Coordinates of C-alpha atoms in Angstrom, one line a residue:
Chain A
M1266 CA 75.6 21.2 41.7
P1267 CA 76.0 17.9 40.6
A1268 CA 79.7 17.2 39.1
D1269 CA 77.8 16.2 35.6
F1270 CA 80.2 17.4 33.7
I1271 CA 80.9 15.4 31.3
P1272 CA 77.3 15.3 28.7
S1273 CA 75.6 12.9 27.6
T1274 CA 75.4 11.1 24.5
Q1275 CA 72.6 11.7 23.6
D1276 CA 73.5 16.3 23.9
L1277 CA 76.7 14.7 22.1
L1278 CA 74.3 12.9 19.4
R1279 CA 72.3 16.6 19.4
L1280 CA 75.1 18.9 18.1
L1281 CA 76.1 16.4 16.2
P1282 CA 76.0 18.2 13.1
E1283 CA 77.6 21.5 13.4
A1284 CA 80.2 18.6 15.2
V1285 CA 81.0 17.0 11.4
L1286 CA 81.0 20.6 10.2
V1287 CA 83.7 22.1 12.8
A1288 CA 85.3 19.0 12.5
A1289 CA 85.8 19.6 8.4
G1290 CA 86.6 22.5 8.3
T1291 CA 89.4 22.3 11.0
I1292 CA 90.9 19.5 8.7
G1293 CA 90.4 21.1 4.7
L1294 CA 91.8 24.2 6.0
V1295 CA 95.0 22.5 7.8
L1296 CA 95.0 20.4 4.4
E1297 CA 95.0 23.6 2.4
P1298 CA 98.5 23.9 2.2
L1299 CA 99.9 20.3 2.0
L1300 CA 98.5 20.5 -1.4
R1301 CA 100.7 21.0 -3.9
D1302 CA 99.1 24.1 -6.1
S1303 CA 97.8 22.2 -8.4
R1304 CA 95.6 20.8 -6.7
K1305 CA 94.2 23.1 -4.4
R1306 CA 90.7 21.3 -5.7
V1307 CA 91.2 19.0 -2.9
T1308 CA 89.7 20.9 0.0
G1309 CA 86.3 21.9 -2.5
V1310 CA 85.6 18.0 -3.0
F1311 CA 86.9 16.9 1.0
S1312 CA 84.3 20.2 1.9
L1313 CA 81.6 18.8 -0.1
A1314 CA 81.8 15.5 1.5
G1315 CA 81.5 17.1 4.8
L1316 CA 78.1 18.4 4.6
I1317 CA 77.1 15.7 3.6
V1318 CA 77.9 13.9 5.8
A1319 CA 76.8 16.7 8.2
L1320 CA 72.9 16.5 6.1
W1321 CA 73.1 12.1 7.7
A1322 CA 74.0 14.0 11.1
V1323 CA 71.0 16.3 10.9
V1324 CA 69.3 13.5 10.0
V1325 CA 70.8 11.3 13.2
S1326 CA 70.4 14.2 15.3
R1327 CA 66.5 14.9 14.5
A1328 CA 65.9 11.0 16.9
Y1329 CA 67.0 12.7 19.1
P1330 CA 64.7 15.9 20.2
G1331 CA 64.8 18.5 22.7
T1332 CA 67.5 20.9 24.6
A1333 CA 71.4 20.1 25.2
F1334 CA 74.6 21.3 27.1
R1335 CA 71.7 22.9 30.5
N1336 CA 69.0 24.4 27.2
M1337 CA 71.8 26.0 25.4
I1338 CA 70.1 25.0 22.7
V1339 CA 67.4 23.6 20.8
V1340 CA 66.7 20.3 19.1
D1341 CA 62.7 20.9 17.6
G1342 CA 61.3 20.5 13.9
F1343 CA 62.6 24.3 13.5
A1344 CA 65.8 23.2 14.0
T1345 CA 65.9 20.7 12.3
F1346 CA 64.2 22.4 8.8
F1347 CA 67.1 25.2 8.9
R1348 CA 69.9 22.8 9.8
T1349 CA 68.8 21.0 6.3
L1350 CA 68.5 23.9 4.9
V1351 CA 71.4 26.1 5.2
I1352 CA 74.1 22.9 4.7
A1353 CA 72.1 22.2 1.5
V1354 CA 72.7 25.5 0.7
G1355 CA 75.9 24.9 1.5
I1356 CA 76.0 21.9 -0.8
L1357 CA 75.0 23.5 -3.9
T1358 CA 77.6 26.5 -3.9
V1359 CA 80.3 24.0 -2.9
I1360 CA 79.7 22.5 -6.6
L1361 CA 78.2 25.8 -7.9
S1362 CA 82.2 27.2 -6.8
L1363 CA 84.6 24.2 -7.7
H1364 CA 85.3 25.4 -11.3
Y1365 CA 84.3 28.8 -10.4
I1366 CA 86.8 29.0 -7.6
Q1367 CA 89.4 27.7 -9.9
R1368 CA 89.1 29.9 -12.9
E1369 CA 89.2 32.7 -10.2
R1370 CA 92.4 32.2 -7.9
P1371 CA 93.2 28.6 -8.7
E1372 CA 95.8 28.8 -6.1
S1373 CA 93.8 28.6 -3.1
G1374 CA 91.8 26.1 -1.4
E1375 CA 90.3 27.8 2.1
F1376 CA 87.5 28.8 0.2
Y1377 CA 85.5 25.3 1.1
P1378 CA 86.4 24.7 4.7
L1379 CA 85.0 28.5 5.2
L1380 CA 82.0 28.3 3.2
V1381 CA 81.4 24.9 6.0
F1382 CA 82.5 26.6 9.3
S1383 CA 79.8 29.5 7.6
V1384 CA 77.3 27.3 7.9
A1385 CA 78.3 25.4 11.2
G1386 CA 77.3 28.8 12.2
Q1387 CA 74.6 29.1 10.7
C1388 CA 73.3 25.4 11.9
L1389 CA 74.0 26.3 15.9
M1390 CA 71.9 29.9 14.8
A1391 CA 69.6 27.0 14.2
V1392 CA 69.3 25.3 17.7
G1393 CA 70.7 28.2 19.8
N1394 CA 68.4 28.0 22.8
E1395 CA 70.7 30.7 24.3
L1396 CA 70.9 34.4 23.0
I1397 CA 74.8 33.8 23.9
V1398 CA 75.0 30.6 21.8
I1399 CA 72.7 32.9 19.0
F1400 CA 75.7 35.4 19.1
I1401 CA 78.4 33.2 18.6
G1402 CA 76.5 31.1 15.3
L1403 CA 76.2 35.6 13.7
E1404 CA 80.1 35.2 14.4
I1405 CA 80.6 33.1 13.3
S1406 CA 79.0 32.7 10.4
S1407 CA 79.4 35.9 9.8
I1408 CA 83.7 35.9 10.9
A1409 CA 83.9 33.7 7.7
S1410 CA 81.1 35.6 4.9
Y1411 CA 83.1 38.4 5.1
I1412 CA 86.2 36.5 3.7
L1413 CA 84.6 35.4 1.4
A1414 CA 83.3 38.1 0.4
G1415 CA 86.3 39.6 -0.8
Y1416 CA 88.1 36.1 -1.8
L1417 CA 89.0 37.4 -4.8
R1418 CA 91.6 39.7 -3.3
D1419 CA 93.2 41.0 -6.8
D1420 CA 89.4 42.1 -7.6
P1421 CA 88.9 45.2 -6.3
R1422 CA 85.0 44.9 -6.5
S1423 CA 85.4 41.3 -4.3
N1424 CA 87.9 43.4 -2.1
E1425 CA 85.2 45.9 -1.3
S1426 CA 82.3 43.5 -0.8
G1427 CA 84.1 42.4 1.7
L1428 CA 85.1 45.7 3.5
K1429 CA 81.5 46.4 3.4
Y1430 CA 80.1 43.7 5.1
F1431 CA 82.8 43.2 7.6
L1432 CA 81.8 47.1 8.6
L1433 CA 78.4 46.6 8.3
G1434 CA 77.6 43.1 9.8
S1435 CA 80.1 44.6 12.5
F1436 CA 78.7 47.6 13.6
A1437 CA 75.4 45.6 13.0
T1438 CA 76.6 42.8 16.9
A1439 CA 77.7 45.2 18.1
F1440 CA 73.6 46.5 18.4
F1441 CA 73.0 42.6 18.9
L1442 CA 75.1 41.7 21.6
Y1443 CA 73.4 45.8 23.5
G1444 CA 70.6 44.4 23.5
V1445 CA 71.5 40.8 25.0
A1446 CA 73.8 42.3 27.6
W1447 CA 70.6 44.4 28.9
I1448 CA 67.8 42.1 28.6
Y1449 CA 70.0 39.7 30.7
G1450 CA 70.4 42.9 32.9
A1451 CA 67.0 42.8 33.2
T1452 CA 66.4 39.5 33.2
G1453 CA 68.5 38.0 34.7
T1454 CA 68.7 35.9 31.8
T1455 CA 69.6 34.6 27.9
N1456 CA 67.8 31.6 27.7
L1457 CA 65.1 32.7 25.2
R1458 CA 62.5 30.4 27.4
E1459 CA 63.1 31.5 30.9
I1460 CA 63.6 35.9 29.3
G1461 CA 59.6 34.3 28.1
D1462 CA 58.5 32.6 31.5
I1463 CA 59.7 36.5 33.0
I1464 CA 58.6 39.0 30.8
A1465 CA 54.6 36.6 31.4
K1466 CA 54.4 37.2 34.4
P1467 CA 53.8 40.9 34.8
E1468 CA 54.6 40.7 38.8
I1469 CA 58.1 40.4 39.0
R1470 CA 58.4 41.4 34.7
P1471 CA 61.8 45.3 34.2
P1472 CA 60.2 47.9 33.0
L1473 CA 58.3 47.4 29.8
V1474 CA 60.3 50.5 28.7
I1475 CA 64.0 48.0 28.5
V1476 CA 62.9 45.1 27.6
G1477 CA 61.7 47.3 24.3
T1478 CA 64.9 48.4 24.0
S1479 CA 66.5 45.4 24.2
A1480 CA 64.6 44.1 21.8
A1481 CA 64.5 46.8 19.6
L1482 CA 68.4 46.0 19.8
M1483 CA 68.8 43.4 18.9
L1484 CA 66.6 43.6 15.8
V1485 CA 68.4 45.8 14.9
G1486 CA 71.4 43.8 14.4
L1487 CA 68.7 41.6 12.9
A1488 CA 67.4 43.4 10.2
F1489 CA 70.7 44.4 9.6
K1490 CA 72.1 40.5 8.9
V1491 CA 69.4 40.1 6.7
A1492 CA 69.3 43.4 5.1
A1493 CA 66.3 44.7 6.1
A1494 CA 64.6 48.6 6.1
P1495 CA 66.2 51.3 6.5
F1496 CA 69.7 48.8 7.5
Q1497 CA 69.4 47.7 3.7
I1498 CA 71.7 50.5 2.3
W1499 CA 75.1 47.0 1.8
A1500 CA 73.2 44.5 0.6
A1501 CA 72.9 46.4 -3.2
D1502 CA 76.8 46.9 -2.6
V1503 CA 77.6 43.9 -1.1
Y1504 CA 75.9 41.1 -3.2
Q1505 CA 77.5 42.4 -6.5
G1506 CA 80.7 42.8 -5.5
A1507 CA 81.4 39.3 -4.3
P1508 CA 81.8 36.3 -6.2
A1509 CA 78.7 35.8 -7.9
P1510 CA 78.4 32.2 -6.5
V1511 CA 79.4 34.1 -2.8
T1512 CA 76.6 35.8 -3.5
A1513 CA 74.2 33.5 -4.1
F1514 CA 75.4 31.3 -0.6
L1515 CA 75.2 35.3 1.3
A1516 CA 71.3 35.6 -0.2
A1517 CA 69.9 32.1 0.9
G1518 CA 72.0 30.8 3.7
P1519 CA 73.5 34.0 6.4
K1520 CA 69.7 34.8 5.9
A1521 CA 67.9 32.4 6.2
A1522 CA 69.4 31.4 9.5
A1523 CA 69.1 34.9 10.6
F1524 CA 65.3 34.6 9.4
A1525 CA 65.1 31.6 12.1
V1526 CA 67.4 34.1 14.6
M1527 CA 64.6 35.9 14.4
V1528 CA 61.4 34.1 14.4
R1529 CA 62.6 32.1 17.0
I1530 CA 63.4 35.0 19.5
L1531 CA 60.5 37.1 19.1
M1532 CA 57.9 33.6 19.2
V1533 CA 59.3 31.9 22.3
A1534 CA 61.5 35.3 25.0
F1535 CA 59.4 38.5 23.5
D1536 CA 56.0 36.7 22.6
P1537 CA 54.3 38.0 25.7
I1538 CA 54.8 41.2 24.0
G1539 CA 53.5 41.4 21.1
A1540 CA 51.3 43.9 20.6
A1541 CA 55.2 46.6 21.0
W1542 CA 56.6 44.9 18.0
E1543 CA 54.1 43.9 16.0
P1544 CA 53.6 47.8 14.5
L1545 CA 56.8 48.1 14.2
L1546 CA 57.1 44.8 12.2
W1547 CA 54.5 45.5 9.4
I1548 CA 56.1 49.2 8.8
V1549 CA 59.8 47.3 8.3
A1550 CA 58.5 44.8 6.3
L1551 CA 56.4 47.8 3.9
A1552 CA 59.0 49.5 4.0
T1553 CA 62.3 46.2 3.3
M1554 CA 59.3 44.9 0.3
T1555 CA 58.9 48.6 -1.7
I1556 CA 62.0 49.8 -1.3
G1557 CA 63.7 46.5 -2.3
N1558 CA 60.6 47.3 -5.6
F1559 CA 61.4 50.1 -6.9
A1560 CA 65.2 50.3 -6.6
A1561 CA 65.6 46.8 -8.8
L1562 CA 63.5 48.9 -11.7
V1563 CA 65.5 50.2 -13.0
Q1564 CA 69.2 48.7 -12.4
D1565 CA 70.6 48.1 -15.4
N1566 CA 73.7 45.3 -13.6
I1567 CA 71.7 41.3 -13.0
K1568 CA 73.6 40.6 -9.8
R1569 CA 72.4 44.6 -9.1
L1570 CA 69.0 43.6 -9.6
L1571 CA 69.1 40.2 -8.0
A1572 CA 70.4 42.7 -4.6
Y1573 CA 67.1 44.8 -4.6
S1574 CA 65.3 41.4 -5.6
S1575 CA 66.7 40.0 -3.2
I1576 CA 66.2 42.9 0.3
A1577 CA 62.2 42.2 -1.4
H1578 CA 62.4 38.9 -0.6
A1579 CA 63.4 39.5 2.3
G1580 CA 60.2 42.0 2.8
Y1581 CA 58.4 39.7 2.5
V1582 CA 59.2 37.7 4.4
L1583 CA 58.8 39.8 7.2
V1584 CA 55.5 40.1 6.5
A1585 CA 55.2 35.9 7.3
V1586 CA 56.8 36.9 10.8
T1587 CA 54.8 40.1 11.3
A1588 CA 51.2 37.9 12.0
H1589 CA 52.6 36.3 15.0
S1590 CA 51.6 33.3 14.2
D1591 CA 52.0 29.1 14.0
A1592 CA 51.6 29.3 10.4
G1593 CA 53.3 32.6 10.0
S1594 CA 55.9 30.8 11.3
A1595 CA 54.8 28.0 9.2
A1596 CA 55.4 30.8 6.1
V1597 CA 58.5 31.6 6.9
M1598 CA 59.9 27.9 6.5
F1599 CA 57.9 27.3 3.3
Y1600 CA 59.1 31.0 1.6
L1601 CA 63.2 30.8 2.1
A1602 CA 63.2 27.2 1.8
A1603 CA 62.4 28.2 -1.9
Y1604 CA 64.1 31.5 -2.4
A1605 CA 67.0 29.9 -1.3
F1606 CA 66.3 27.5 -4.0
M1607 CA 65.2 29.8 -7.0
N1608 CA 68.3 32.6 -5.5
V1609 CA 70.7 29.6 -5.5
G1610 CA 69.3 28.8 -9.4
A1611 CA 69.4 32.1 -9.9
F1612 CA 73.1 32.9 -9.4
A1613 CA 74.0 29.3 -11.4
V1614 CA 73.1 31.2 -14.3
V1615 CA 75.2 35.1 -13.5
T1616 CA 78.1 32.7 -12.2
H1617 CA 77.2 30.8 -16.0
V1618 CA 76.7 34.0 -17.7
A1619 CA 79.4 36.2 -15.7
R1620 CA 82.9 34.2 -18.0
A1621 CA 86.2 34.4 -16.5
G1622 CA 86.3 38.4 -14.4
E1623 CA 82.7 38.3 -14.0
R1624 CA 83.1 41.1 -16.6
R1625 CA 79.8 40.3 -19.3
L1626 CA 76.6 41.8 -15.9
S1627 CA 75.2 43.9 -17.2
L1628 CA 71.7 43.6 -18.3
S1629 CA 72.7 43.7 -22.4
D1630 CA 74.9 41.1 -22.1
F1631 CA 71.5 38.5 -21.0
A1632 CA 70.5 39.4 -25.5
G1633 CA 69.8 36.7 -27.5
L1634 CA 70.1 34.1 -25.0
A1635 CA 67.8 32.6 -25.8
R1636 CA 68.7 32.0 -29.0
R1637 CA 72.3 30.6 -28.2
E1638 CA 72.2 28.9 -25.3
P1639 CA 68.3 27.8 -24.9
A1640 CA 68.6 24.6 -22.2
V1641 CA 69.9 27.8 -19.9
A1642 CA 67.7 30.6 -21.5
G1643 CA 64.9 27.9 -19.6
L1644 CA 66.0 26.9 -16.7
F1645 CA 66.0 30.9 -16.4
T1646 CA 63.1 31.0 -17.0
I1647 CA 61.6 29.0 -14.5
F1648 CA 64.0 31.0 -11.8
L1649 CA 63.3 34.1 -12.5
L1650 CA 58.5 33.5 -12.5
S1651 CA 59.0 31.0 -9.5
L1652 CA 61.0 34.5 -7.8
I1653 CA 58.1 36.3 -9.5
G1654 CA 55.3 33.8 -8.0
I1655 CA 54.1 32.4 -10.6
P1656 CA 52.0 29.3 -10.7
L1657 CA 53.7 25.4 -10.7
T1658 CA 57.0 27.6 -8.7
G1659 CA 57.9 27.7 -5.6
G1660 CA 57.7 31.3 -5.2
F1661 CA 53.7 31.3 -5.8
F1662 CA 53.6 29.2 -2.6
G1663 CA 55.7 30.4 -0.7
K1664 CA 53.6 34.3 -1.7
F1665 CA 51.3 32.2 -1.3
Y1666 CA 51.2 31.5 2.7
I1667 CA 52.8 34.4 3.7
F1668 CA 49.8 36.3 2.6
K1669 CA 47.3 33.2 4.0
A1670 CA 48.6 33.6 7.1
A1671 CA 48.9 37.4 7.4
L1672 CA 45.1 37.4 6.5
E1673 CA 44.8 35.6 9.7
S1674 CA 46.6 37.2 11.9
R1675 CA 43.9 40.0 10.3
L1676 CA 47.0 42.2 7.8
Y1677 CA 44.8 43.1 4.8
L1678 CA 46.0 46.8 4.8
L1679 CA 50.1 44.6 4.1
T1680 CA 48.4 42.0 2.7
I1681 CA 46.8 44.3 -0.4
L1682 CA 50.5 46.2 -0.5
G1683 CA 52.8 43.7 -0.3
L1684 CA 50.5 42.2 -3.9
L1685 CA 50.5 45.0 -5.9
N1686 CA 55.1 45.7 -4.8
S1687 CA 54.4 42.2 -5.9
A1688 CA 53.2 43.7 -9.9
V1689 CA 55.4 46.2 -9.1
A1690 CA 58.0 43.5 -8.8
A1691 CA 57.3 40.9 -11.6
Y1692 CA 58.8 44.4 -14.2
Y1693 CA 62.1 43.9 -13.5
Y1694 CA 62.2 40.2 -14.0
L1695 CA 59.6 40.5 -16.6
R1696 CA 63.0 43.0 -18.3
V1697 CA 65.5 40.2 -17.7
L1698 CA 63.2 37.5 -19.8
V1699 CA 62.5 40.0 -22.5
A1700 CA 66.7 41.0 -22.8
M1701 CA 66.7 37.4 -23.1
Y1702 CA 63.9 35.8 -25.5
F1703 CA 63.6 39.0 -27.5
H1704 CA 66.2 41.3 -28.0
E1705 CA 69.5 41.5 -30.6
P1706 CA 72.4 39.9 -29.5
A1707 CA 75.1 43.1 -28.9
A1708 CA 77.4 43.1 -31.9
G1709 CA 81.3 41.3 -30.8
T1710 CA 79.2 39.1 -28.4
V1711 CA 81.3 36.3 -27.7
E1712 CA 79.8 32.0 -29.1
A1713 CA 77.8 29.6 -26.5
M1714 CA 80.4 28.1 -24.0
P1715 CA 79.7 24.9 -22.4
V1716 CA 78.1 25.0 -18.9
T1717 CA 80.2 23.4 -16.5
P1718 CA 79.8 20.3 -14.6
G1719 CA 79.6 21.9 -11.4
V1720 CA 77.1 25.2 -12.8
S1721 CA 74.7 22.4 -15.0
F1722 CA 73.8 19.4 -11.8
V1723 CA 72.6 23.4 -8.9
L1724 CA 70.7 24.2 -12.0
W1725 CA 69.3 21.2 -13.2
F1726 CA 69.2 19.8 -9.0
S1727 CA 67.3 24.3 -8.8
A1728 CA 64.4 24.2 -11.2
G1729 CA 64.4 20.5 -9.7
A1730 CA 63.3 22.3 -6.7
T1731 CA 62.0 25.1 -7.3
L1732 CA 59.1 23.2 -9.6
L1733 CA 59.1 20.6 -6.7
L1734 CA 58.2 22.8 -4.5
G1735 CA 55.6 25.0 -7.0
I1736 CA 53.6 21.6 -8.3
F1737 CA 53.6 19.2 -4.0
P1738 CA 54.9 21.8 -2.0
T1739 CA 52.6 20.0 0.9
L1740 CA 56.4 17.6 0.9
V1741 CA 57.6 20.7 2.9
L1742 CA 55.3 22.5 4.0
Q1743 CA 54.1 19.2 6.5
F1744 CA 57.8 19.7 8.2
A1745 CA 57.4 23.4 8.1
D1746 CA 54.4 23.2 9.3
Q1747 CA 55.2 20.3 12.4
G1748 CA 58.6 22.1 12.9
A1749 CA 56.1 26.1 13.4
S1750 CA 54.4 24.6 16.4
L1751 CA 57.9 23.4 17.8
A1752 CA 58.9 26.5 18.2
L1753 CA 55.9 28.1 19.7
V1754 CA 56.1 25.2 22.6
R1755 CA 56.1 26.5 25.4
Chain B
M192 CA 77.9 47.2 46.1
A193 CA 80.6 48.9 47.4
G194 CA 81.0 52.7 46.8
V195 CA 79.9 53.1 43.0
P196 CA 76.4 52.0 41.9
L197 CA 75.8 50.1 39.0
A198 CA 73.5 53.3 37.1
W199 CA 77.3 54.7 36.9
Y200 CA 78.3 51.7 35.0
L201 CA 75.6 51.5 32.5
I202 CA 75.6 55.1 32.5
L203 CA 79.6 55.3 31.4
S204 CA 78.5 52.0 29.5
A205 CA 76.0 54.2 27.5
I206 CA 78.3 56.1 26.9
L207 CA 81.3 54.3 25.5
F208 CA 78.6 52.6 23.5
A209 CA 77.1 56.0 21.7
L210 CA 80.6 57.2 21.3
G211 CA 81.5 54.0 19.4
I212 CA 77.9 54.8 17.4
A213 CA 80.0 58.6 16.5
G214 CA 82.5 57.0 15.4
F215 CA 82.1 54.9 13.0
L216 CA 78.6 57.2 11.3
F217 CA 81.0 60.0 11.0
R218 CA 85.2 58.7 10.6
R219 CA 85.7 58.7 7.1
N220 CA 89.3 56.1 8.5
L221 CA 88.7 52.8 7.3
I222 CA 90.9 52.2 10.9
T223 CA 89.3 54.0 12.7
M224 CA 86.0 53.1 12.1
F225 CA 87.1 49.7 12.9
M226 CA 88.1 51.0 16.2
S227 CA 85.1 52.2 17.7
I228 CA 83.2 48.8 16.3
E229 CA 85.9 47.5 19.0
L230 CA 84.6 50.2 21.2
M231 CA 81.3 48.9 20.7
L232 CA 81.6 46.1 22.0
N233 CA 83.4 46.7 25.2
A234 CA 80.9 49.3 26.4
V235 CA 79.2 45.7 26.1
N236 CA 81.3 44.3 28.1
L237 CA 81.2 46.6 30.2
S238 CA 77.8 46.1 31.2
F239 CA 78.3 42.7 30.6
V240 CA 80.5 42.8 33.8
A241 CA 78.1 45.3 36.3
F242 CA 75.5 43.3 35.6
S243 CA 77.0 40.4 36.6
Y244 CA 78.6 41.6 39.4
K245 CA 74.8 43.2 40.1
F246 CA 73.5 38.7 40.2
G247 CA 76.7 38.0 41.7
R248 CA 77.3 35.6 39.1
V249 CA 79.5 34.0 36.6
D250 CA 78.2 33.9 33.0
G251 CA 77.8 37.2 32.9
Q252 CA 81.6 37.3 32.8
I253 CA 81.9 34.7 31.5
F254 CA 80.2 36.1 27.9
T255 CA 82.8 39.2 28.2
F256 CA 85.7 36.4 27.2
F257 CA 83.1 35.0 24.3
V258 CA 82.7 38.1 23.0
M259 CA 86.4 39.2 23.4
V260 CA 87.1 36.0 22.0
V261 CA 85.3 37.1 18.8
A262 CA 86.3 40.8 18.5
A263 CA 89.5 39.6 17.9
A264 CA 88.6 36.8 15.2
E265 CA 86.7 40.3 14.0
A266 CA 90.1 42.6 15.0
A267 CA 92.1 39.6 12.6
V268 CA 90.0 39.4 9.9
G269 CA 88.9 42.7 9.8
L270 CA 92.4 43.8 9.2
A271 CA 93.8 41.0 6.5
I272 CA 90.5 42.5 5.0
I273 CA 91.5 46.6 4.8
L274 CA 94.7 45.4 4.2
A275 CA 94.4 43.9 0.6
V276 CA 91.7 47.4 0.2
F277 CA 94.9 48.8 0.8
R278 CA 96.6 47.2 -1.8
T279 CA 93.9 47.5 -4.5
R280 CA 93.4 50.7 -3.8
K281 CA 96.4 52.8 -2.1
T282 CA 93.8 54.5 0.7
L283 CA 92.0 54.1 4.1
A284 CA 89.6 57.0 4.1
V285 CA 85.4 55.2 2.9
D286 CA 85.6 57.5 0.4
E287 CA 87.4 57.0 -2.1
I288 CA 85.9 52.9 -1.8
D289 CA 83.4 53.4 -3.9
S290 CA 83.1 51.6 -7.0
L291 CA 80.7 49.7 -6.5
K292 CA 77.5 52.1 -8.3
Y293 CA 74.2 51.8 -9.7

């Protein structure tokens, strides 16, 4: 073997965003104890700067497409798309949290570096071309998220959320890892492309039952991470108990990265045995949508309602994964981008309305919001309409591309059931809208409170992005299309 | 492979993994559940090492190092979370930690 231990400059540039993020996170954590209690917010500003530099690094590394570190990672359109998405979600979450953390736990500043680490893990998942790298990315992202979910450690709700996320997340990771071990045993490699090549050749292919079992084990692990049925139980509790900005992050960032991994593993490594996993995903997609939507109908807590809605949305994305085509992958990417913005926006509203200690989370707390705070109510309306999938919003085109891809792959029944599901979903979003516009506020309701600049920025930015995706979807779709076809290059 | 056939390692690994799942699902003490997860991860490590030995390569053994590092990080965070939960609730029984409901 030639002695080329020193990676080339191109290799390093391809990993630049992750390097920037890990450096920013590490420096942030070192900086934190040096700051006086009143100045802990500095780590937030520092992390924000780190994330913005990482976004620039994504653009830099985009100029060097290809694999690096002996095929360990691959920079392609697919990876660039998801890197951009998770970093954008990270930036919005930091801005959303600046005031919140200051209010709820002012004496600590490690929130932001942990968030940056989580984003670094998600970036690594997006570029991982090899199961061990993907595993490490998944764990960096997850371990940091466990702490974030339980960040308000004196609040029983928050640490219960962290505990449940930790237990079920690690449980799922073990399944994923067992699948990796078996595929390593069966094919002798953990490189996705090599696995795909070996499985594609009938003469050297290991027994289908072993390959199928390892694929199933990995899918179980990933289904946990994206909260797909029948492994969705944890999501409602975790999303409800975590601090609102963290919930916004969890439902957008880690979920998008886990879907990126799922699509890459299925489309590259297990592409040849598509006939085996498509029916399985068909059932999972339908069950996820249905369970999410019907459970959301009876929720009275807004965070829990949005948590079930998040499960339902994962179901729609799984429909696009089931389509098993370029168009399907592009729809996955577009939908996750659209969902990220409307979800972060909706949780920004929740952050604002819930107020100190997150005491005001029931649907009745939203009664009369339109009269009290018309701007907030108006922006929330945009997010809710987008979550329903009304035209002129990102959610509409997301659903449109998903069901279009599903129809192209002849998933007629699944498309019909998916559309029926969307109709059911409209009911519980409209309940929130009706409460905001037509219900009288409960007696003793506190007066309107000014929106903090951070929340206000996130609200307007997310609303702008949601409308932009709804009016000019091709802006993002063309990136998704390029990325999707690159992911499938064999 | 002199002596012990590969299949034996794999069967042992599968048994340990299944024990881990059973422990996680049926025990109600947080520490025991956490130990069950560790057992599952180490069952995976055993598979990696056995496969690596069969192939006569080291990559599988290197994977176990990564898994061990990750498991250590997970243990640190997990125990800290369990500690925080214990502080607010004075219990380690998972059934009593159910304030989040509808």
